[in-house]
Coordinates of C-alpha atoms and ligand atoms in Angstrom, one line a residue:
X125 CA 0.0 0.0 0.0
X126 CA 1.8 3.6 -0.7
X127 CA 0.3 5.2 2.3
X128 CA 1.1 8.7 0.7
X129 CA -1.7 8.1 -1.6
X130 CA -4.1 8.2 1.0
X131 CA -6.0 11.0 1.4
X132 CA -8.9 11.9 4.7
X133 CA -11.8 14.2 4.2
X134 CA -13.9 15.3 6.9
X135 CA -17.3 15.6 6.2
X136 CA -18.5 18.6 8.9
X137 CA -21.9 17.5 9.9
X138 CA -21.8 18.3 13.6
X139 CA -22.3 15.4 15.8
X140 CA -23.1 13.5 12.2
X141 CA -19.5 13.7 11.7
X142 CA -18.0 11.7 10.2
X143 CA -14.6 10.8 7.9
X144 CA -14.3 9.5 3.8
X145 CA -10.8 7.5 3.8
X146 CA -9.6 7.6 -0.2
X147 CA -7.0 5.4 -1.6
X148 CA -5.5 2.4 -3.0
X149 CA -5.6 -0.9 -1.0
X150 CA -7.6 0.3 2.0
X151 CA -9.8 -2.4 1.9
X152 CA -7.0 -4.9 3.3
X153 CA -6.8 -2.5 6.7
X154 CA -10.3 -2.5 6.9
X155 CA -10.5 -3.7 10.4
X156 CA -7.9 -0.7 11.5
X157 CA -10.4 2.1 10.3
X158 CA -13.4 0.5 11.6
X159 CA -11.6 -0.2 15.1
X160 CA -12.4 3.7 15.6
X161 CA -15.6 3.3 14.9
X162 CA -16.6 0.1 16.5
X163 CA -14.0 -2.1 18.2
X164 CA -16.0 -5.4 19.4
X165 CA -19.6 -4.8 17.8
X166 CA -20.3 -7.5 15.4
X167 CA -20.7 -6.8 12.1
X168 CA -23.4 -7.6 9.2
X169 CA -21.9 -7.2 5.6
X170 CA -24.1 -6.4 3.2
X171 CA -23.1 -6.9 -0.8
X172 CA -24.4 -8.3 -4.2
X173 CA -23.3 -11.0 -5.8
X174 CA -21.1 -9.9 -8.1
X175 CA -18.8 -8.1 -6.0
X176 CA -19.3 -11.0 -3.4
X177 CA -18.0 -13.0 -6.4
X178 CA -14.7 -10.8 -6.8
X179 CA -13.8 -9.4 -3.8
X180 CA -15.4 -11.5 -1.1
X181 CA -12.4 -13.5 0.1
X182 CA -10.9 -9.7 0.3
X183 CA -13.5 -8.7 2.8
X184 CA -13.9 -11.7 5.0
X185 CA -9.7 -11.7 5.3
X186 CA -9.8 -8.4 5.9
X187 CA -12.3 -8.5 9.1
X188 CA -10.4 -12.0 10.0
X189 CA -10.8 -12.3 14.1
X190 CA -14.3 -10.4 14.0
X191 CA -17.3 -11.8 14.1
X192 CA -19.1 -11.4 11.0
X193 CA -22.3 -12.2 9.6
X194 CA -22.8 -11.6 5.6
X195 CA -25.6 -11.0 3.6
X196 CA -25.4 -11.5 -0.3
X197 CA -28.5 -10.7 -2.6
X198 CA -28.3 -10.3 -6.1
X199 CA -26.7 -7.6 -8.0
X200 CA -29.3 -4.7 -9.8
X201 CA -31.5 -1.9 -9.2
X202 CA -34.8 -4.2 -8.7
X203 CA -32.9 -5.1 -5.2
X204 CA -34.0 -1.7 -3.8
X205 CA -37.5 -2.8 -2.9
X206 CA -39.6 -3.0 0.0
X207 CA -39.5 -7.2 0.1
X208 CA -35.8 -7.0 -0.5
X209 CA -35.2 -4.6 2.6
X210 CA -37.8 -6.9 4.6
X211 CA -35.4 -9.8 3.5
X212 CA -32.3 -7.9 5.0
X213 CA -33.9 -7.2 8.3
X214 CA -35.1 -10.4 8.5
X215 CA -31.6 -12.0 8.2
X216 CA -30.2 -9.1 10.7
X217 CA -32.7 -10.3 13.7
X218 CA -32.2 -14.4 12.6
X219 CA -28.8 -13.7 13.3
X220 CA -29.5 -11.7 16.5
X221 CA -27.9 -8.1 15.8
X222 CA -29.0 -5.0 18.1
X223 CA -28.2 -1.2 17.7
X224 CA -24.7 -1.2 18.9
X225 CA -23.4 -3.4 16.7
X226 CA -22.1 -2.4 13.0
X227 CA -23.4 -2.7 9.1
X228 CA -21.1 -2.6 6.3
X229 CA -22.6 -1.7 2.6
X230 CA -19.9 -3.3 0.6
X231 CA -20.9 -2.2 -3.0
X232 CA -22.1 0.5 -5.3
X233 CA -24.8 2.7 -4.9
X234 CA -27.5 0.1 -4.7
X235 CA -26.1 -1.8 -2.0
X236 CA -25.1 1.7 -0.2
X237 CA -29.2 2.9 -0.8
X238 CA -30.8 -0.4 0.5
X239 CA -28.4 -1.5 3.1
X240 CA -27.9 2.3 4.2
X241 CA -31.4 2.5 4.7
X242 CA -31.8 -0.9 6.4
X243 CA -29.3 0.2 8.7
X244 CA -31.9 3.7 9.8
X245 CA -34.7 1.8 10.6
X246 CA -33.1 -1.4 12.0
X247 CA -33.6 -0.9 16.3
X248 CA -34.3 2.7 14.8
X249 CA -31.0 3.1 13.6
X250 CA -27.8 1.3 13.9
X251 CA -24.2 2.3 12.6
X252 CA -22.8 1.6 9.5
X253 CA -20.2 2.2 6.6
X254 CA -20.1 2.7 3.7
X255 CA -16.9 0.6 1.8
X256 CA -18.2 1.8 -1.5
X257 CA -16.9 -0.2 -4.8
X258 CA -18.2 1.4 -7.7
X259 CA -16.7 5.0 -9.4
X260 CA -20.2 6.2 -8.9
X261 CA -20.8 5.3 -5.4
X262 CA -17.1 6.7 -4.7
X263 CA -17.9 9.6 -5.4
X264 CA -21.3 10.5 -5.3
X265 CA -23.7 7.8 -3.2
X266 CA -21.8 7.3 -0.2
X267 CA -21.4 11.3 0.7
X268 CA -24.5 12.8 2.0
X269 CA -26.4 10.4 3.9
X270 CA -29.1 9.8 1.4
X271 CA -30.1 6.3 1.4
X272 CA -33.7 4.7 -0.6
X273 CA -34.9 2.1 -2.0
X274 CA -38.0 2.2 -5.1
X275 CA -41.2 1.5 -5.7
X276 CA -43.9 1.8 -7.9
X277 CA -44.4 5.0 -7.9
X278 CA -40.7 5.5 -8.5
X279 CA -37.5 6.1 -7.9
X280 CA -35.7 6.5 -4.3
X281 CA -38.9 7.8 -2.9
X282 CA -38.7 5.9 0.1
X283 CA -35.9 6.3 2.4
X284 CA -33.9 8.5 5.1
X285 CA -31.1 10.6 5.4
X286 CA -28.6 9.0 7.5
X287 CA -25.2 9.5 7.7
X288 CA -22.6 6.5 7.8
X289 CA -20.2 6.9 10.6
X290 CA -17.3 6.6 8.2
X291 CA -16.9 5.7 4.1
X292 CA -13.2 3.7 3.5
X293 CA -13.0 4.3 -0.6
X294 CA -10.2 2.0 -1.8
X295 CA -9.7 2.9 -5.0
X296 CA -8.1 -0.9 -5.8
X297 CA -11.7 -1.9 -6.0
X298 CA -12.4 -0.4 -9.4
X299 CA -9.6 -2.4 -11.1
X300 CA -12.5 -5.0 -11.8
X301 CA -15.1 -2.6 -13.0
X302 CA -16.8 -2.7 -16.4
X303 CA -15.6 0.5 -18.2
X304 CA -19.2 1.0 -18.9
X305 CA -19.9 1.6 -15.4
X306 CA -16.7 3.5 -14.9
X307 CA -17.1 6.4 -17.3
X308 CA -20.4 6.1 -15.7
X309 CA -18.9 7.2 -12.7
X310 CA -16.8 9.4 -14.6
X311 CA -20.0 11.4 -15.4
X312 CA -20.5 12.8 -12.0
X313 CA -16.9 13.6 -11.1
X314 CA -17.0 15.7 -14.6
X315 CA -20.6 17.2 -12.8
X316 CA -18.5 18.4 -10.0
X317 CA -15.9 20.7 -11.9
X318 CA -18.5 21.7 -14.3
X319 CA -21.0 22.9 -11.3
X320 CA -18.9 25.0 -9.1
X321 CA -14.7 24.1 -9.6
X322 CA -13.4 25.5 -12.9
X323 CA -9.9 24.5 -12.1
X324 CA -11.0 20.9 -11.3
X325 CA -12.3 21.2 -14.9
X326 CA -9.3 22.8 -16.0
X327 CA -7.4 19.8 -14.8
X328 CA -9.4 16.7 -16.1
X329 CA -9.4 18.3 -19.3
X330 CA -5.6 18.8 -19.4
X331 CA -5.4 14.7 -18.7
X332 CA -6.6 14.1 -15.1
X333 CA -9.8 12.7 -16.6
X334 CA -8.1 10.5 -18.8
X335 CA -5.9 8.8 -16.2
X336 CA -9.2 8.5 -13.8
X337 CA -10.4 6.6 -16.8
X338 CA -7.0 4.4 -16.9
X339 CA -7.0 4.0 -13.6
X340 CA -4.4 5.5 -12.5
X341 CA -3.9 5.9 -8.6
X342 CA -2.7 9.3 -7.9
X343 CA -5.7 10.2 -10.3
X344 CA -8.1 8.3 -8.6
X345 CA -7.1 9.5 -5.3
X346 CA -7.0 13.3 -6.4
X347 CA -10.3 12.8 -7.9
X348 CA -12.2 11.2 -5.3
X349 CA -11.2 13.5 -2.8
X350 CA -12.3 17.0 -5.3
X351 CA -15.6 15.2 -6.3
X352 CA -16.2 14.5 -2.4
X353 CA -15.0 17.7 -0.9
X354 CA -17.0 19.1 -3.2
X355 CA -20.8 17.1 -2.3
X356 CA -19.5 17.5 0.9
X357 CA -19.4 21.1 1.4
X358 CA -22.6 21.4 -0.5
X359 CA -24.5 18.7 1.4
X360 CA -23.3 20.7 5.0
X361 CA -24.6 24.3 3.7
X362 CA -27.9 22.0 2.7
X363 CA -27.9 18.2 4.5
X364 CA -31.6 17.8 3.4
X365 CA -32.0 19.5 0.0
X366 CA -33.7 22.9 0.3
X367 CA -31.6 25.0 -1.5
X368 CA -28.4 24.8 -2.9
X369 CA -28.1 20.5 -2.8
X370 CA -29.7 20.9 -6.1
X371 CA -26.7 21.9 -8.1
X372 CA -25.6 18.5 -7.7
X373 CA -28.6 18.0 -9.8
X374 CA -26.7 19.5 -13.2
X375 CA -27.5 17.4 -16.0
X376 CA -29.9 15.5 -14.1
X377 CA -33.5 17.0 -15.5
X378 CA -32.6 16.3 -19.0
X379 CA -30.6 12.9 -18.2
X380 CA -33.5 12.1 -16.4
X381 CA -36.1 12.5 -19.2
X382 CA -33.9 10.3 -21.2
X383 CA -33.8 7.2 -18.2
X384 CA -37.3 7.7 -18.6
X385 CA -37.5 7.7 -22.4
X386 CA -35.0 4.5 -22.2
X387 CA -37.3 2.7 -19.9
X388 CA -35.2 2.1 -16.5
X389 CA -34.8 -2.1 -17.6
X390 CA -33.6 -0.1 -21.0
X391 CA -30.1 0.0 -21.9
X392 CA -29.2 3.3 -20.4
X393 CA -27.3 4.0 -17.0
X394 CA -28.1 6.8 -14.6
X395 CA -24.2 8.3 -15.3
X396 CA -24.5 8.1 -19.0
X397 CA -27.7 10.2 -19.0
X398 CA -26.1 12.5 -16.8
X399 CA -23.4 12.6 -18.9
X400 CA -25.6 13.1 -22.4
X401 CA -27.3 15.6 -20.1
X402 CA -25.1 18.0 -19.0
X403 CA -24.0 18.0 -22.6
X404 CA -27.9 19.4 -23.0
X405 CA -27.9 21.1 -20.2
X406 CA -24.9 23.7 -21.3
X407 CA -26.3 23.4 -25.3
X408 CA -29.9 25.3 -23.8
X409 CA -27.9 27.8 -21.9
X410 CA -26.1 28.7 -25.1
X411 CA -29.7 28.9 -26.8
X412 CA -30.7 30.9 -24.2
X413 CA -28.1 33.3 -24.3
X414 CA -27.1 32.4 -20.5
X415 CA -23.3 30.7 -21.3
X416 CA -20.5 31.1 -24.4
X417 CA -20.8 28.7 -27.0
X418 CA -16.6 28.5 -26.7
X419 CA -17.6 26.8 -23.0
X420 CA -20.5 24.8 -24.2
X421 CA -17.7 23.2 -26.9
X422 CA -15.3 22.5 -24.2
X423 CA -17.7 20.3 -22.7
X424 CA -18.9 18.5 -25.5
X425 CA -14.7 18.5 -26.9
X426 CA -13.7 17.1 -23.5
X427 CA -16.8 14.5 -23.8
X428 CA -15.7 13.5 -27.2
X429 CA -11.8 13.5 -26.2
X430 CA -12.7 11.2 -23.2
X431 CA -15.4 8.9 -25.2
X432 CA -17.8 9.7 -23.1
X433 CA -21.8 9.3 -24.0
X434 CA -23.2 12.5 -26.3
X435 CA -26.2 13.9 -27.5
X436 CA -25.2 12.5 -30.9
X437 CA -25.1 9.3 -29.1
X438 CA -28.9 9.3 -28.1
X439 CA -30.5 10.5 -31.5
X440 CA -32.9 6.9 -30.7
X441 CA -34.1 8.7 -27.6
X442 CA -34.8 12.3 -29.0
X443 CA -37.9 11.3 -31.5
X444 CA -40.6 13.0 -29.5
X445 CA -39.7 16.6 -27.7
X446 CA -43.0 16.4 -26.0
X447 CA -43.1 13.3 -23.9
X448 CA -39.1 14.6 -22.7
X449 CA -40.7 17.5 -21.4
X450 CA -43.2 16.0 -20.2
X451 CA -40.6 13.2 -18.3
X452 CA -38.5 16.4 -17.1
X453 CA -41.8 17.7 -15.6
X454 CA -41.5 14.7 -13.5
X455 CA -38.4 15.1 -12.1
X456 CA -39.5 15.0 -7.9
X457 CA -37.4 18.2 -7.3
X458 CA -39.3 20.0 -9.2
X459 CA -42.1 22.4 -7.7
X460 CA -45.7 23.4 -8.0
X461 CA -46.0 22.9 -11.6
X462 CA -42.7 24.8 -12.4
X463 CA -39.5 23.2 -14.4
X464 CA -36.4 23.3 -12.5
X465 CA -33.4 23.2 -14.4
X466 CA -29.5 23.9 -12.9
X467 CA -27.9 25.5 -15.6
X468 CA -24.4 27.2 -16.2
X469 CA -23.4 30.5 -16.8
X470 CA -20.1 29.2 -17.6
X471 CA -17.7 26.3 -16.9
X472 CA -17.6 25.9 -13.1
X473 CA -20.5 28.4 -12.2
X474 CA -24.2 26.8 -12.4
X475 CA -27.4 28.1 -10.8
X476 CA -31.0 27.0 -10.0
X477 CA -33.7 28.2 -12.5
X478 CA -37.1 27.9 -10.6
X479 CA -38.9 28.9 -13.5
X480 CA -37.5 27.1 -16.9
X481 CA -39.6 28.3 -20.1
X482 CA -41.2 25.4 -20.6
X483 CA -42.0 26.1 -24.1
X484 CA -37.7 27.2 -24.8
X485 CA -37.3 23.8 -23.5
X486 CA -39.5 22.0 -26.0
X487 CA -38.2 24.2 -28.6
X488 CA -34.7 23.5 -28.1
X489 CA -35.8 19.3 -27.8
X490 CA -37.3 19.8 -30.8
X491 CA -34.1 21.8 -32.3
X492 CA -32.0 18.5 -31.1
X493 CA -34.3 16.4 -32.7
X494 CA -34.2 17.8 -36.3
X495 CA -30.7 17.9 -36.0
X496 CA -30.4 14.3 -35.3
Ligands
NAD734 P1 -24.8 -0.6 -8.7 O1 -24.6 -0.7 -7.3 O2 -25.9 -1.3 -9.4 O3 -23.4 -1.2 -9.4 C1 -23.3 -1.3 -10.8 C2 -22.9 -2.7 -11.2 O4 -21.5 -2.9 -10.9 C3 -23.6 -3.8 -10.4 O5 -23.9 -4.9 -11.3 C4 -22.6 -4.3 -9.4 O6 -22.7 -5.6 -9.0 C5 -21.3 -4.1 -10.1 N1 -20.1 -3.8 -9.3 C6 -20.1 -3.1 -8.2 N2 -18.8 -2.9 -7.8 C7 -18.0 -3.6 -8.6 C8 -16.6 -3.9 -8.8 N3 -15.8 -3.3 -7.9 N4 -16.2 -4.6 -9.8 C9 -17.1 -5.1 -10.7 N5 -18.4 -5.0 -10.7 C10 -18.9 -4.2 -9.6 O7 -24.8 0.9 -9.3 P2 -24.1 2.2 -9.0 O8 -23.9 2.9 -10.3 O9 -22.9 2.0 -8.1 O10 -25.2 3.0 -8.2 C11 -26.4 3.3 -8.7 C12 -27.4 3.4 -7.6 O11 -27.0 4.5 -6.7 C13 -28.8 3.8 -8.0 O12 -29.7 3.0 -7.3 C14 -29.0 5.3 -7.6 O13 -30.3 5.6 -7.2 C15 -28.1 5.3 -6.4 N6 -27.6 6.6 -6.1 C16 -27.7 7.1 -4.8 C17 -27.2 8.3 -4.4 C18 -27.4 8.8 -3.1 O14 -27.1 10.0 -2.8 N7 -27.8 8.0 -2.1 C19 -26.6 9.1 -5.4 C20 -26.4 8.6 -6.7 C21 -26.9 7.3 -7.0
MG735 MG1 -26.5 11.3 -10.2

């Protein structure tokens, strides 16, 4: 392990504290950074198969002399449901846990929703942590205490905040990711220079975001840490989305019309329609004479350079303007009847429109469409 790579953030929560570990190879001192937290509480370990699969042994080597108890369900989105979370509970009283003892979410972001929330409501809350194993959940799922699970009415509309009493990233972990899912990933560190740190932008454009793409540790590391500084300090102005938690949303409205349009079983991940929609997202600024083109074309050049998912990449998705709108209308953060939309002013400075022009919006759909 090259301990200089590792790198502490504090997330300032007041007595909801707590610390993100970054770096390479953390997972093997995993007992040493939860001794802090919890030195004799028993542990549940909650994962999906998949990661079970390939970094199971890791784990349950790593917490060697603890007691453990694990919990593997499948991997997929479908796991955050109700029955699946009654399942999880279930298994925590069979095996006899209570409040002081210690839940791991050893996963990506639906393993860190579910077993997150599990972990609120279990005994009315017991601690947990968040050993996150996707680029996604790195940096964006495991900071800010949101956890959720789906239902038929949607998306993450059932859940808590509740803060983990510490996240240990090892970036080792996304050696065996997909590249899919990592440029997924990639999507939301790129959302954090392009919301509020030009520099950060600056600097994955000049060939940071190329080596977080080849994996390169230092990289990794350096990017981690921005992208979670930067939720961080956002999520402690706003810990339960009023106000300015909704930058974080950039890309989002339009990436979300296109999930929608894709049909969530539909071959589309959440990061790729963030990425194809924050590519929108500065496009309608230009239109509406809030940004410079020459910063709109950065984005779309620094998309291109990194093969990243593009507008010109979802022509399938853009046949009818209307029912887009229609899915951005239906975006939860949006209120009484108005379209939000976070849009730039330029690279590294976004802010919250309350009141999109709905009818700008379809234009401009309708614009990408006939261009397609
Ligand atoms: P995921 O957890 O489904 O992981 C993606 C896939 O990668 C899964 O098949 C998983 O088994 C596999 N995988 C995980 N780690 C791996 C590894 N190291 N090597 C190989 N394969 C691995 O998806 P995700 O993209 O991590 O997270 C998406 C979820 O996160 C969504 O449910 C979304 O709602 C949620 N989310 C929550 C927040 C929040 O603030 N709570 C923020 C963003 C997203
Ligand atoms: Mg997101």
């Amino acid at each position: 392990m090259t301990d200089t790579l590792i790198q502490t953030l504090d997330v300032a929560l007041g007595e909801r504290s707590y610390d993100i570990v970054i770096g390479p190879g953390l997972l093997g001192s995993l007992s040493q950074h939860i001794e802090t937290v919890s030195p004799t509480a028993r542990i549940a370990i909650i994962t999906d198969e998949t990661v079970y699969e390939l970094h199971g042994q890791a784990i349950e080597q790593a917490l060697a002399g603890r007691q453990t108890h694990i919990i593997i369900r499948p991997a997929g989105e479908a796991q955050k449901s109700l029955a699946n979370l009654e399942d999880i509970l279930d298994s925590l009283f069979r095996a006899g846990f209570d409040r002081s003892d210690l839940l791991i979410a050893f996963g990506g972001g639906v393993i860190g929703d579910l077993a997150g929330f599990a972990a609120s409501i279990y005994k009315r809350g017991m601690p947990f942590i968040q050993v996150p194993t996707t680029l996604l959940s790195q940096v964006d799922s495991s900071v800010g205490g949101k956890t959720a699970i789906n239902n038929q009415f949607g998306k993450n509309l059932i859940g808590a905040f509740y803060q983990p009493q510490k996240v240990v990233t090892d970036t080792d972990l996304l050696k065996t990711l997909p590249a899919r899912q990592l440029k997924a990933g990639y999507a939301e560190v790129l959302k954090y220079g392009l919301l509020g740190d030009p520099a950060f932008f600056d600097a994955l454009e000049a060939g940071l975001g190329q080596d977080i793409l080849d994996l390169d540790e230092a990289a990794l590391t350096k990017a981690i840490h921005v992208s979670c500084a930067t939720k961080a300090k956002i999520v402690a102005q706003d810990e339960r989305e009023g106000g300015v938690r909704a930058l974080l949303n950039l890309g989002h409205t339009f990436g979300h019309a296109l999930e929608l349009e894709a049909g969530y079983d539909g071959d589309l991940l959440h990061g790729e329609a963030v990425s194809v929609g924050m590519e929108m997202a500065f496009r309608f600024a230009v239109e509406q004479g809030l940004c410079p083109v020459a910063d709109a074309d950065r984005v779309s050049a620094h998309l291109a350079a990194t093969d990243m998912p593009r507008i010109s990449d979802m022509t399938h998705l853009l046949h009818d303007p209307a029912a887009l709108l229609k899915h951005m209308g239906q975006d939860k953060k949006n209120e009484s009847g108005h379209l939000t939309l976070i849009l730039p002013r330029k690279i590294g400075e976004t802010f919250i429109e309350k009141r999109a022009d709905r009818e700008a919006v379809l234009r401009f759909l309708t614009q990408l469409r006939d261009e397609a």
